[in-house]
Amino acid sequence: WSGPKFYRYYFIYSMSNSFVKWLLPGLHAQLATGTWLGLLKSTNPGAYAENVSNRLRMLLIKQAQMKSSNKAATLPKESLDMLCNRLKEDQVLLDALGSTSTLRVWHKFESTALDNPKLMELANPQSQERWVLEALLAGYYDDVLALARDGNLIAAAAKASGKMKT
């Protein structure tokens, strides 16, 4: 540890941050992401909406990859932009997605298919997490499934076309 103190402190911070993120992902999201989103919401609502919509964009891409046979698949940019713009127009859902109670379970949304019954069982029927999950299922998930099916169909057609050529 012969380097400057700043490097030592930064190293310790980085390691402890990674450890907490691994050990307690929900708490880490509530503290780190929740604080950042709270600051953005109070100082720059446009940046807040953009940040939350980007988090939704990444979630939808992960959900499409879970449902797609092609794990490297992604959704068309135009479709994602349309879904993110729909979120920006829905102020209630936008606020709910940036809330700390939703951030607490966001890592579960990213690692589990939204239509998995286990997610519904985790949330209290009257909770905000349950409402957000139901809103995502009703307003976004069907579109993601349709786009993932289309992506599978296009990939299968390309694969069949390649086999026909050889």
PDB file of C-alpha atoms in Angstrom:
ATOM      1  CA  TRP A   1       0.000   0.000   0.000  1.00  0.00           C
ATOM      2  CA  SER A   2       2.637   2.468  -0.979  1.00  0.00           C
ATOM      3  CA  GLY A   3       0.286   4.388  -3.303  1.00  0.00           C
ATOM      4  CA  PRO A   4      -1.663   7.540  -2.503  1.00  0.00           C
ATOM      5  CA  LYS A   5      -4.432   7.305   0.069  1.00  0.00           C
ATOM      6  CA  PHE A   6      -7.033   8.062  -2.596  1.00  0.00           C
ATOM      7  CA  TYR A   7      -6.170   4.843  -4.457  1.00  0.00           C
ATOM      8  CA  ARG A   8      -6.387   2.814  -1.283  1.00  0.00           C
ATOM      9  CA  TYR A   9      -9.748   4.302  -0.359  1.00  0.00           C
ATOM     10  CA  TYR A  10     -11.066   3.845  -3.875  1.00  0.00           C
ATOM     11  CA  PHE A  11      -9.926   0.213  -3.911  1.00  0.00           C
ATOM     12  CA  ILE A  12     -11.573  -0.461  -0.551  1.00  0.00           C
ATOM     13  CA  TYR A  13     -14.763   1.297  -1.696  1.00  0.00           C
ATOM     14  CA  SER A  14     -14.875  -0.646  -4.974  1.00  0.00           C
ATOM     15  CA  MET A  15     -14.348  -3.993  -3.290  1.00  0.00           C
ATOM     16  CA  SER A  16     -16.884  -3.332  -0.541  1.00  0.00           C
ATOM     17  CA  ASN A  17     -19.405  -2.001  -3.080  1.00  0.00           C
ATOM     18  CA  SER A  18     -19.047  -5.155  -5.192  1.00  0.00           C
ATOM     19  CA  PHE A  19     -19.340  -7.358  -2.120  1.00  0.00           C
ATOM     20  CA  VAL A  20     -22.506  -5.624  -0.890  1.00  0.00           C
ATOM     21  CA  LYS A  21     -24.010  -5.740  -4.393  1.00  0.00           C
ATOM     22  CA  TRP A  22     -23.357  -9.489  -4.476  1.00  0.00           C
ATOM     23  CA  LEU A  23     -24.474 -10.192  -0.908  1.00  0.00           C
ATOM     24  CA  LEU A  24     -27.500  -7.881  -0.643  1.00  0.00           C
ATOM     25  CA  PRO A  25     -28.567  -6.812  -4.159  1.00  0.00           C
ATOM     26  CA  GLY A  26     -31.948  -5.424  -3.091  1.00  0.00           C
ATOM     27  CA  LEU A  27     -30.529  -3.297  -0.290  1.00  0.00           C
ATOM     28  CA  HIS A  28     -27.716  -2.084  -2.529  1.00  0.00           C
ATOM     29  CA  ALA A  29     -30.207  -1.054  -5.215  1.00  0.00           C
ATOM     30  CA  GLN A  30     -32.334   0.761  -2.660  1.00  0.00           C
ATOM     31  CA  LEU A  31     -29.371   2.699  -1.304  1.00  0.00           C
ATOM     32  CA  ALA A  32     -27.228   3.354  -4.362  1.00  0.00           C
ATOM     33  CA  THR A  33     -29.715   3.480  -7.229  1.00  0.00           C
ATOM     34  CA  GLY A  34     -32.536   4.819  -5.079  1.00  0.00           C
ATOM     35  CA  THR A  35     -30.419   7.720  -3.874  1.00  0.00           C
ATOM     36  CA  TRP A  36     -29.319   8.563  -7.407  1.00  0.00           C
ATOM     37  CA  LEU A  37     -32.859   8.375  -8.790  1.00  0.00           C
ATOM     38  CA  GLY A  38     -34.163  10.465  -5.890  1.00  0.00           C
ATOM     39  CA  LEU A  39     -31.617  13.181  -6.608  1.00  0.00           C
ATOM     40  CA  LEU A  40     -32.442  13.111 -10.301  1.00  0.00           C
ATOM     41  CA  LYS A  41     -36.169  13.259  -9.664  1.00  0.00           C
ATOM     42  CA  SER A  42     -35.846  16.332  -7.478  1.00  0.00           C
ATOM     43  CA  THR A  43     -33.343  18.185  -9.651  1.00  0.00           C
ATOM     44  CA  ASN A  44     -33.968  17.056 -13.233  1.00  0.00           C
ATOM     45  CA  PRO A  45     -37.235  15.188 -13.912  1.00  0.00           C
ATOM     46  CA  GLY A  46     -36.326  14.665 -17.576  1.00  0.00           C
ATOM     47  CA  ALA A  47     -33.095  12.885 -16.663  1.00  0.00           C
ATOM     48  CA  TYR A  48     -35.017  10.853 -14.061  1.00  0.00           C
ATOM     49  CA  ALA A  49     -37.514   9.700 -16.700  1.00  0.00           C
ATOM     50  CA  GLU A  50     -34.674   8.842 -19.089  1.00  0.00           C
ATOM     51  CA  ASN A  51     -32.797   6.883 -16.426  1.00  0.00           C
ATOM     52  CA  VAL A  52     -35.863   4.883 -15.370  1.00  0.00           C
ATOM     53  CA  SER A  53     -36.810   4.187 -18.993  1.00  0.00           C
ATOM     54  CA  ASN A  54     -33.266   2.957 -19.666  1.00  0.00           C
ATOM     55  CA  ARG A  55     -33.573   0.604 -16.693  1.00  0.00           C
ATOM     56  CA  LEU A  56     -36.837  -0.679 -18.199  1.00  0.00           C
ATOM     57  CA  ARG A  57     -35.134  -1.035 -21.593  1.00  0.00           C
ATOM     58  CA  MET A  58     -32.429  -3.248 -20.072  1.00  0.00           C
ATOM     59  CA  LEU A  59     -35.032  -5.280 -18.197  1.00  0.00           C
ATOM     60  CA  LEU A  60     -37.051  -5.876 -21.374  1.00  0.00           C
ATOM     61  CA  ILE A  61     -33.918  -6.968 -23.255  1.00  0.00           C
ATOM     62  CA  LYS A  62     -33.085  -9.448 -20.477  1.00  0.00           C
ATOM     63  CA  GLN A  63     -36.663 -10.744 -20.480  1.00  0.00           C
ATOM     64  CA  ALA A  64     -36.561 -11.208 -24.268  1.00  0.00           C
ATOM     65  CA  GLN A  65     -33.286 -13.109 -23.981  1.00  0.00           C
ATOM     66  CA  MET A  66     -34.809 -15.382 -21.340  1.00  0.00           C
ATOM     67  CA  LYS A  67     -37.755 -16.175 -23.613  1.00  0.00           C
ATOM     68  CA  SER A  68     -35.754 -16.430 -26.825  1.00  0.00           C
ATOM     69  CA  SER A  69     -33.941 -19.529 -28.008  1.00  0.00           C
ATOM     70  CA  ASN A  70     -31.145 -17.180 -29.127  1.00  0.00           C
ATOM     71  CA  LYS A  71     -29.585 -15.905 -25.889  1.00  0.00           C
ATOM     72  CA  ALA A  72     -27.769 -13.133 -27.756  1.00  0.00           C
ATOM     73  CA  ALA A  73     -31.034 -11.859 -29.221  1.00  0.00           C
ATOM     74  CA  THR A  74     -32.062  -8.295 -28.725  1.00  0.00           C
ATOM     75  CA  LEU A  75     -35.194  -6.341 -29.427  1.00  0.00           C
ATOM     76  CA  PRO A  76     -35.454  -3.898 -32.336  1.00  0.00           C
ATOM     77  CA  LYS A  77     -34.422  -0.383 -31.335  1.00  0.00           C
ATOM     78  CA  GLU A  78     -37.653   1.127 -32.694  1.00  0.00           C
ATOM     79  CA  SER A  79     -39.764  -1.224 -30.573  1.00  0.00           C
ATOM     80  CA  LEU A  80     -37.750  -0.502 -27.454  1.00  0.00           C
ATOM     81  CA  ASP A  81     -37.997   3.238 -28.099  1.00  0.00           C
ATOM     82  CA  MET A  82     -41.777   2.918 -28.462  1.00  0.00           C
ATOM     83  CA  LEU A  83     -42.062   1.019 -25.164  1.00  0.00           C
ATOM     84  CA  CYS A  84     -39.794   3.489 -23.355  1.00  0.00           C
ATOM     85  CA  ASN A  85     -41.767   6.438 -24.696  1.00  0.00           C
ATOM     86  CA  ARG A  86     -44.948   4.761 -23.452  1.00  0.00           C
ATOM     87  CA  LEU A  87     -43.357   4.571 -19.993  1.00  0.00           C
ATOM     88  CA  LYS A  88     -42.357   8.247 -20.066  1.00  0.00           C
ATOM     89  CA  GLU A  89     -45.993   9.168 -20.726  1.00  0.00           C
ATOM     90  CA  ASP A  90     -47.218   7.080 -17.764  1.00  0.00           C
ATOM     91  CA  GLN A  91     -46.096   9.184 -14.792  1.00  0.00           C
ATOM     92  CA  VAL A  92     -47.577   6.826 -12.190  1.00  0.00           C
ATOM     93  CA  LEU A  93     -45.684   3.786 -13.478  1.00  0.00           C
ATOM     94  CA  LEU A  94     -42.560   5.895 -13.993  1.00  0.00           C
ATOM     95  CA  ASP A  95     -42.628   6.943 -10.333  1.00  0.00           C
ATOM     96  CA  ALA A  96     -43.364   3.401  -9.197  1.00  0.00           C
ATOM     97  CA  LEU A  97     -40.453   1.942 -11.176  1.00  0.00           C
ATOM     98  CA  GLY A  98     -38.086   4.422  -9.548  1.00  0.00           C
ATOM     99  CA  SER A  99     -39.340   3.820  -6.018  1.00  0.00           C
ATOM    100  CA  THR A 100     -37.180   2.086  -3.438  1.00  0.00           C
ATOM    101  CA  SER A 101     -39.735  -0.681  -2.889  1.00  0.00           C
ATOM    102  CA  THR A 102     -39.520  -1.613  -6.582  1.00  0.00           C
ATOM    103  CA  LEU A 103     -35.740  -1.293  -6.594  1.00  0.00           C
ATOM    104  CA  ARG A 104     -35.630  -3.798  -3.733  1.00  0.00           C
ATOM    105  CA  VAL A 105     -37.031  -6.532  -6.028  1.00  0.00           C
ATOM    106  CA  TRP A 106     -35.616  -5.288  -9.354  1.00  0.00           C
ATOM    107  CA  HIS A 107     -32.809  -7.881  -9.316  1.00  0.00           C
ATOM    108  CA  LYS A 108     -35.484 -10.585  -9.160  1.00  0.00           C
ATOM    109  CA  PHE A 109     -37.216  -9.059 -12.181  1.00  0.00           C
ATOM    110  CA  GLU A 110     -33.903  -9.191 -14.047  1.00  0.00           C
ATOM    111  CA  SER A 111     -33.162 -12.820 -13.228  1.00  0.00           C
ATOM    112  CA  THR A 112     -36.648 -14.369 -13.418  1.00  0.00           C
ATOM    113  CA  ALA A 113     -39.210 -14.328 -16.195  1.00  0.00           C
ATOM    114  CA  LEU A 114     -41.925 -11.834 -15.304  1.00  0.00           C
ATOM    115  CA  ASP A 115     -44.656 -14.411 -15.939  1.00  0.00           C
ATOM    116  CA  ASN A 116     -43.109 -16.812 -13.426  1.00  0.00           C
ATOM    117  CA  PRO A 117     -45.674 -17.507 -10.646  1.00  0.00           C
ATOM    118  CA  LYS A 118     -42.909 -17.329  -8.020  1.00  0.00           C
ATOM    119  CA  LEU A 119     -42.631 -13.571  -8.566  1.00  0.00           C
ATOM    120  CA  MET A 120     -46.340 -13.131  -7.844  1.00  0.00           C
ATOM    121  CA  GLU A 121     -46.016 -15.210  -4.694  1.00  0.00           C
ATOM    122  CA  LEU A 122     -43.151 -13.071  -3.372  1.00  0.00           C
ATOM    123  CA  ALA A 123     -45.142  -9.853  -3.319  1.00  0.00           C
ATOM    124  CA  ASN A 124     -47.988  -8.995  -1.000  1.00  0.00           C
ATOM    125  CA  PRO A 125     -51.213  -8.676  -3.049  1.00  0.00           C
ATOM    126  CA  GLN A 126     -51.625  -5.040  -1.928  1.00  0.00           C
ATOM    127  CA  SER A 127     -47.980  -4.037  -2.387  1.00  0.00           C
ATOM    128  CA  GLN A 128     -46.444  -1.655  -4.864  1.00  0.00           C
ATOM    129  CA  GLU A 129     -44.105  -4.402  -6.088  1.00  0.00           C
ATOM    130  CA  ARG A 130     -47.109  -6.530  -7.053  1.00  0.00           C
ATOM    131  CA  TRP A 131     -48.772  -3.595  -8.798  1.00  0.00           C
ATOM    132  CA  VAL A 132     -45.578  -2.845 -10.770  1.00  0.00           C
ATOM    133  CA  LEU A 133     -45.249  -6.500 -11.762  1.00  0.00           C
ATOM    134  CA  GLU A 134     -48.867  -6.603 -12.922  1.00  0.00           C
ATOM    135  CA  ALA A 135     -48.428  -3.312 -14.820  1.00  0.00           C
ATOM    136  CA  LEU A 136     -45.315  -4.642 -16.568  1.00  0.00           C
ATOM    137  CA  LEU A 137     -47.077  -7.874 -17.436  1.00  0.00           C
ATOM    138  CA  ALA A 138     -50.127  -6.068 -18.799  1.00  0.00           C
ATOM    139  CA  GLY A 139     -48.434  -3.235 -20.637  1.00  0.00           C
ATOM    140  CA  TYR A 140     -45.015  -4.441 -21.741  1.00  0.00           C
ATOM    141  CA  TYR A 141     -44.426  -8.152 -21.378  1.00  0.00           C
ATOM    142  CA  ASP A 142     -46.793  -9.265 -24.145  1.00  0.00           C
ATOM    143  CA  ASP A 143     -44.979  -6.952 -26.555  1.00  0.00           C
ATOM    144  CA  VAL A 144     -41.633  -8.398 -25.462  1.00  0.00           C
ATOM    145  CA  LEU A 145     -42.900 -11.956 -25.968  1.00  0.00           C
ATOM    146  CA  ALA A 146     -44.188 -11.101 -29.448  1.00  0.00           C
ATOM    147  CA  LEU A 147     -40.886  -9.482 -30.387  1.00  0.00           C
ATOM    148  CA  ALA A 148     -38.932 -12.440 -28.993  1.00  0.00           C
ATOM    149  CA  ARG A 149     -41.110 -14.839 -31.041  1.00  0.00           C
ATOM    150  CA  ASP A 150     -40.491 -12.759 -34.137  1.00  0.00           C
ATOM    151  CA  GLY A 151     -36.765 -12.835 -33.419  1.00  0.00           C
ATOM    152  CA  ASN A 152     -36.871 -16.628 -33.043  1.00  0.00           C
ATOM    153  CA  LEU A 153     -38.761 -16.922 -36.315  1.00  0.00           C
ATOM    154  CA  ILE A 154     -36.257 -14.715 -38.148  1.00  0.00           C
ATOM    155  CA  ALA A 155     -33.318 -16.647 -36.666  1.00  0.00           C
ATOM    156  CA  ALA A 156     -34.896 -19.974 -37.671  1.00  0.00           C
ATOM    157  CA  ALA A 157     -35.549 -18.691 -41.197  1.00  0.00           C
ATOM    158  CA  ALA A 158     -31.949 -17.502 -41.515  1.00  0.00           C
ATOM    159  CA  LYS A 159     -30.680 -20.854 -40.250  1.00  0.00           C
ATOM    160  CA  ALA A 160     -32.901 -22.767 -42.674  1.00  0.00           C
ATOM    161  CA  SER A 161     -31.833 -20.492 -45.510  1.00  0.00           C
ATOM    162  CA  GLY A 162     -28.193 -21.170 -44.685  1.00  0.00           C
ATOM    163  CA  LYS A 163     -28.814 -24.916 -44.736  1.00  0.00           C
ATOM    164  CA  MET A 164     -30.613 -24.692 -48.068  1.00  0.00           C
ATOM    165  CA  LYS A 165     -27.613 -22.951 -49.638  1.00  0.00           C
ATOM    166  CA  THR A 166     -25.237 -25.713 -48.582  1.00  0.00           C
TER     167      THR A 166
END
